[in-house]
């Protein structure tokens, strides 16, 4: 079945770095744009970043631009996000998500279970 | 950036009620809108895409409508499993902003 499994979350001090991974299975990973979405404790969803299926296009939320880098390895069916200069406000559950087969208008149709990042001194 | 405003933010309803949630965009987004349902401690699930298309496996009591700047999600007859938080997301441009959410609770 289609599955996304995030890993790499943890507790980190402000200013430090962390890399999250998302292992995909059950679909042709290299055919789909992939997203990161986060949710701070008790808050709503915040879209973080997207990478196109061919790695050519990347877009970021203003809140993470210049600090986070999204990437993918299609040979390993894995999505990444490198998070540098972490701040307390980056504390959240981070979800990996697959763009819909429908395309741009389809939204995100598969989500991982999430991995928790806590930024604290 | 496109802002999405959902109303209401909180809704108390009974099983069997008809429920409507509104999502307004700060600028026109054609039909590039999706709706998601999220239950506590779980990842969101896609309900509606392209403003009105029902995602595979989603019960037909869910429907979406609208275009341009105003959209609605309707649950025709609220079921116990529908008590959750609902989010709209615009798909017109990046950043792909979400609404602030509407929590549907049991009256």
Tab-separated table of C-alpha atoms in Angstrom:
chain	number	residue	atom	x	y	z
A	1	UNK	CA	0.000	0.000	0.000
A	2	UNK	CA	1.010	3.612	-0.430
A	3	UNK	CA	3.031	4.692	2.576
A	4	UNK	CA	5.172	7.572	3.787
A	5	UNK	CA	7.313	7.149	6.889
A	6	UNK	CA	9.102	10.127	8.403
A	7	UNK	CA	12.129	9.918	10.658
A	8	UNK	CA	14.815	12.138	12.119
A	9	UNK	CA	12.819	14.208	14.564
A	10	UNK	CA	14.032	14.963	18.042
A	11	UNK	CA	14.988	17.594	20.575
A	12	UNK	CA	17.510	20.182	19.401
A	13	UNK	CA	18.866	23.453	20.739
A	14	UNK	CA	18.114	26.775	19.055
A	15	UNK	CA	20.555	27.546	16.265
A	16	UNK	CA	21.361	23.893	15.622
A	17	UNK	CA	20.466	21.753	12.615
A	18	UNK	CA	18.402	18.664	11.950
A	19	UNK	CA	17.612	16.609	8.853
A	20	UNK	CA	14.301	14.853	8.438
A	21	UNK	CA	13.771	11.949	6.069
A	22	UNK	CA	10.656	10.463	4.536
A	23	UNK	CA	10.717	6.972	3.046
A	24	UNK	CA	8.105	6.372	0.370
A	25	UNK	CA	6.701	3.061	-0.796
A	26	UNK	CA	3.794	1.664	-2.762
A	27	UNK	CA	3.902	4.200	-5.600
A	28	UNK	CA	6.310	5.532	-8.216
A	29	UNK	CA	8.008	8.161	-6.080
A	30	UNK	CA	9.807	9.809	-8.990
A	31	UNK	CA	6.467	10.706	-10.642
A	32	UNK	CA	5.192	13.011	-7.891
A	33	UNK	CA	5.894	16.389	-6.368
A	34	UNK	CA	6.429	16.039	-2.624
A	35	UNK	CA	5.686	18.401	0.249
A	36	UNK	CA	6.568	19.046	3.871
A	37	UNK	CA	3.786	20.395	6.090
A	38	UNK	CA	4.107	21.126	9.792
A	39	UNK	CA	1.835	21.647	12.757
A	40	UNK	CA	2.937	23.418	15.925
A	41	UNK	CA	1.456	22.102	19.181
A	42	UNK	CA	-2.215	23.019	19.383
A	43	UNK	CA	-2.052	25.004	16.147
A	44	UNK	CA	-3.178	24.608	12.551
A	45	UNK	CA	-1.419	23.237	9.507
A	46	UNK	CA	1.429	25.209	7.923
A	47	UNK	CA	2.745	24.341	4.478
A	48	UNK	CA	6.561	24.338	4.560
A	49	UNK	CA	8.068	23.371	1.207
A	50	UNK	CA	7.623	21.446	-2.032
A	51	UNK	CA	9.991	19.821	-4.500
A	52	UNK	CA	8.984	18.846	-8.001
A	53	UNK	CA	9.182	15.242	-9.144
A	54	UNK	CA	12.287	16.036	-11.218
A	55	UNK	CA	13.982	18.085	-8.469
A	56	UNK	CA	14.032	21.165	-10.678
A	57	UNK	CA	11.538	23.329	-8.806
A	58	UNK	CA	11.537	24.040	-5.076
A	59	UNK	CA	9.361	26.473	-3.168
A	60	UNK	CA	9.377	27.448	0.500
A	61	UNK	CA	7.225	29.199	3.061
A	62	UNK	CA	8.597	32.611	3.983
A	63	UNK	CA	9.024	31.418	7.570
A	64	UNK	CA	11.684	28.866	6.549
A	65	UNK	CA	13.186	30.363	3.403
A	66	UNK	CA	16.968	30.524	3.633
A	67	UNK	CA	17.075	28.117	6.594
A	68	UNK	CA	15.414	24.952	5.265
A	69	UNK	CA	16.367	22.998	2.157
A	70	UNK	CA	14.141	20.369	0.615
A	71	UNK	CA	15.667	17.602	-1.466
A	72	UNK	CA	14.947	14.116	-2.728
A	73	UNK	CA	16.708	10.985	-3.875
A	74	UNK	CA	14.511	9.257	-6.416
A	75	UNK	CA	16.805	6.225	-6.488
A	76	UNK	CA	16.143	5.728	-2.785
A	77	UNK	CA	12.463	6.810	-2.806
A	78	UNK	CA	13.290	9.274	-0.074
A	79	UNK	CA	12.406	12.898	0.632
A	80	UNK	CA	14.468	15.115	2.908
A	81	UNK	CA	14.407	18.463	4.579
A	82	UNK	CA	17.573	19.977	6.006
A	83	UNK	CA	16.670	22.405	8.768
A	84	UNK	CA	19.353	24.881	9.835
A	85	UNK	CA	19.367	27.744	12.332
A	86	UNK	CA	16.416	26.217	14.132
A	87	UNK	CA	14.201	28.421	16.258
A	88	UNK	CA	11.716	27.712	19.015
A	89	UNK	CA	8.910	28.515	16.575
A	90	UNK	CA	10.019	25.602	14.378
A	91	UNK	CA	8.785	23.225	17.078
A	92	UNK	CA	6.125	21.119	15.378
A	93	UNK	CA	5.079	17.786	14.001
A	94	UNK	CA	6.490	17.578	10.484
A	95	UNK	CA	4.506	15.674	7.884
A	96	UNK	CA	5.765	14.405	4.577
A	97	UNK	CA	3.032	14.445	1.933
A	98	UNK	CA	2.535	13.318	-1.639
A	99	UNK	CA	0.951	15.486	-4.302
A	100	UNK	CA	-2.242	14.087	-5.712
A	101	UNK	CA	-2.225	11.996	-8.855
A	102	UNK	CA	-4.692	14.554	-10.204
A	103	UNK	CA	-1.954	17.155	-10.358
A	104	UNK	CA	-1.892	20.781	-9.239
A	105	UNK	CA	-5.586	20.980	-8.417
A	106	UNK	CA	-5.579	17.706	-6.534
A	107	UNK	CA	-4.065	18.746	-3.238
A	108	UNK	CA	-2.142	16.269	-1.137
A	109	UNK	CA	-3.586	12.770	-1.111
A	110	UNK	CA	-1.159	10.805	1.066
A	111	UNK	CA	0.392	11.884	4.368
A	112	UNK	CA	2.966	10.318	6.626
A	113	UNK	CA	2.354	9.831	10.331
A	114	UNK	CA	4.589	12.759	11.221
A	115	UNK	CA	7.818	13.222	13.154
A	116	UNK	CA	8.162	15.622	16.064
A	117	UNK	CA	10.797	18.337	16.214
A	118	UNK	CA	11.270	20.215	19.479
A	119	UNK	CA	13.581	23.205	19.572
A	120	UNK	CA	14.470	24.138	23.118
A	121	UNK	CA	17.451	25.202	25.161
B	1	UNK	CA	0.725	35.425	-0.395
B	2	UNK	CA	-2.885	34.281	-0.547
B	3	UNK	CA	-4.672	34.307	2.809
B	4	UNK	CA	-7.501	31.910	3.595
B	5	UNK	CA	-10.074	32.685	6.267
B	6	UNK	CA	-12.355	29.948	7.515
B	7	UNK	CA	-15.613	30.511	9.340
B	8	UNK	CA	-16.627	29.593	11.860
B	9	UNK	CA	-13.475	28.631	13.772
B	10	UNK	CA	-15.552	26.460	16.081
B	11	UNK	CA	-18.852	24.722	15.500
B	12	UNK	CA	-21.004	22.710	17.874
B	13	UNK	CA	-23.455	20.357	16.173
B	14	UNK	CA	-25.471	17.195	16.704
B	15	UNK	CA	-25.435	13.894	14.869
B	16	UNK	CA	-27.665	14.229	11.819
B	17	UNK	CA	-27.187	17.989	11.464
B	18	UNK	CA	-26.299	19.631	8.183
B	19	UNK	CA	-23.018	21.502	8.608
B	20	UNK	CA	-21.479	24.156	6.381
B	21	UNK	CA	-17.970	25.591	6.668
B	22	UNK	CA	-16.851	28.576	4.616
B	23	UNK	CA	-13.384	29.387	3.297
B	24	UNK	CA	-12.663	32.817	1.811
B	25	UNK	CA	-9.524	33.597	-0.189
B	26	UNK	CA	-7.859	36.996	-0.216
B	27	UNK	CA	-7.712	36.853	-4.012
B	28	UNK	CA	-9.250	34.724	-6.726
B	29	UNK	CA	-7.997	31.150	-6.911
B	30	UNK	CA	-10.391	29.735	-9.525
B	31	UNK	CA	-11.228	26.218	-8.289
B	32	UNK	CA	-7.800	25.499	-6.845
B	33	UNK	CA	-8.951	24.552	-3.357
B	34	UNK	CA	-8.815	21.406	-1.252
B	35	UNK	CA	-10.466	20.416	2.023
B	36	UNK	CA	-8.928	18.137	4.653
B	37	UNK	CA	-10.181	16.470	7.812
B	38	UNK	CA	-7.898	15.973	10.793
B	39	UNK	CA	-8.594	14.009	13.963
B	40	UNK	CA	-6.544	14.499	17.151
B	41	UNK	CA	-3.079	12.970	16.965
B	42	UNK	CA	-3.526	11.925	13.337
B	43	UNK	CA	-2.370	13.198	9.975
B	44	UNK	CA	-4.920	15.062	7.846
B	45	UNK	CA	-6.962	13.269	5.205
B	46	UNK	CA	-7.962	14.701	1.850
B	47	UNK	CA	-11.729	15.080	1.432
B	48	UNK	CA	-12.296	17.379	-1.541
B	49	UNK	CA	-10.016	18.665	-4.298
B	50	UNK	CA	-10.548	21.108	-7.160
B	51	UNK	CA	-13.157	22.762	-4.913
B	52	UNK	CA	-15.878	20.183	-5.543
B	53	UNK	CA	-14.368	16.809	-6.498
B	54	UNK	CA	-14.773	14.068	-3.902
B	55	UNK	CA	-11.558	12.210	-3.132
B	56	UNK	CA	-11.681	8.446	-3.540
B	57	UNK	CA	-13.244	6.661	-0.592
B	58	UNK	CA	-14.743	9.776	0.996
B	59	UNK	CA	-18.431	9.387	1.934
B	60	UNK	CA	-20.899	11.187	-0.305
B	61	UNK	CA	-22.297	13.185	2.637
B	62	UNK	CA	-19.272	15.446	2.117
B	63	UNK	CA	-19.490	17.989	-0.681
B	64	UNK	CA	-17.637	21.104	-1.752
B	65	UNK	CA	-18.614	24.092	-3.829
B	66	UNK	CA	-17.425	27.517	-4.867
B	67	UNK	CA	-14.910	29.238	-7.065
B	68	UNK	CA	-12.968	32.464	-7.121
B	69	UNK	CA	-12.794	33.662	-3.530
B	70	UNK	CA	-15.602	31.888	-1.672
B	71	UNK	CA	-15.875	28.173	-1.010
B	72	UNK	CA	-17.946	25.905	1.189
B	73	UNK	CA	-17.612	22.423	2.631
B	74	UNK	CA	-20.935	20.810	3.515
B	75	UNK	CA	-21.601	17.680	5.530
B	76	UNK	CA	-25.180	16.733	4.732
B	77	UNK	CA	-25.830	14.608	7.824
B	78	UNK	CA	-23.152	14.736	10.513
B	79	UNK	CA	-21.974	11.339	11.726
B	80	UNK	CA	-20.101	10.536	14.970
B	81	UNK	CA	-16.871	9.931	13.050
B	82	UNK	CA	-17.061	13.420	11.483
B	83	UNK	CA	-16.232	15.248	14.681
B	84	UNK	CA	-12.807	16.630	13.781
B	85	UNK	CA	-11.015	19.750	12.569
B	86	UNK	CA	-11.390	20.774	8.926
B	87	UNK	CA	-8.899	22.809	6.891
B	88	UNK	CA	-9.054	24.386	3.468
B	89	UNK	CA	-5.885	24.823	1.377
B	90	UNK	CA	-5.378	26.905	-1.728
B	91	UNK	CA	-3.587	25.186	-4.600
B	92	UNK	CA	-3.375	28.192	-6.902
B	93	UNK	CA	0.118	29.365	-6.034
B	94	UNK	CA	3.033	28.945	-3.656
B	95	UNK	CA	3.126	29.179	-0.695
B	96	UNK	CA	0.231	26.720	-0.494
B	97	UNK	CA	-1.520	28.337	2.455
B	98	UNK	CA	-4.074	26.666	4.730
B	99	UNK	CA	-7.030	28.185	6.472
B	100	UNK	CA	-6.839	28.378	10.264
B	101	UNK	CA	-9.157	25.410	10.716
B	102	UNK	CA	-12.716	24.767	11.875
B	103	UNK	CA	-13.223	22.460	14.834
B	104	UNK	CA	-16.496	20.545	14.751
B	105	UNK	CA	-17.551	19.314	18.169
B	106	UNK	CA	-20.505	17.392	19.545
B	107	UNK	CA	-23.350	19.490	20.940
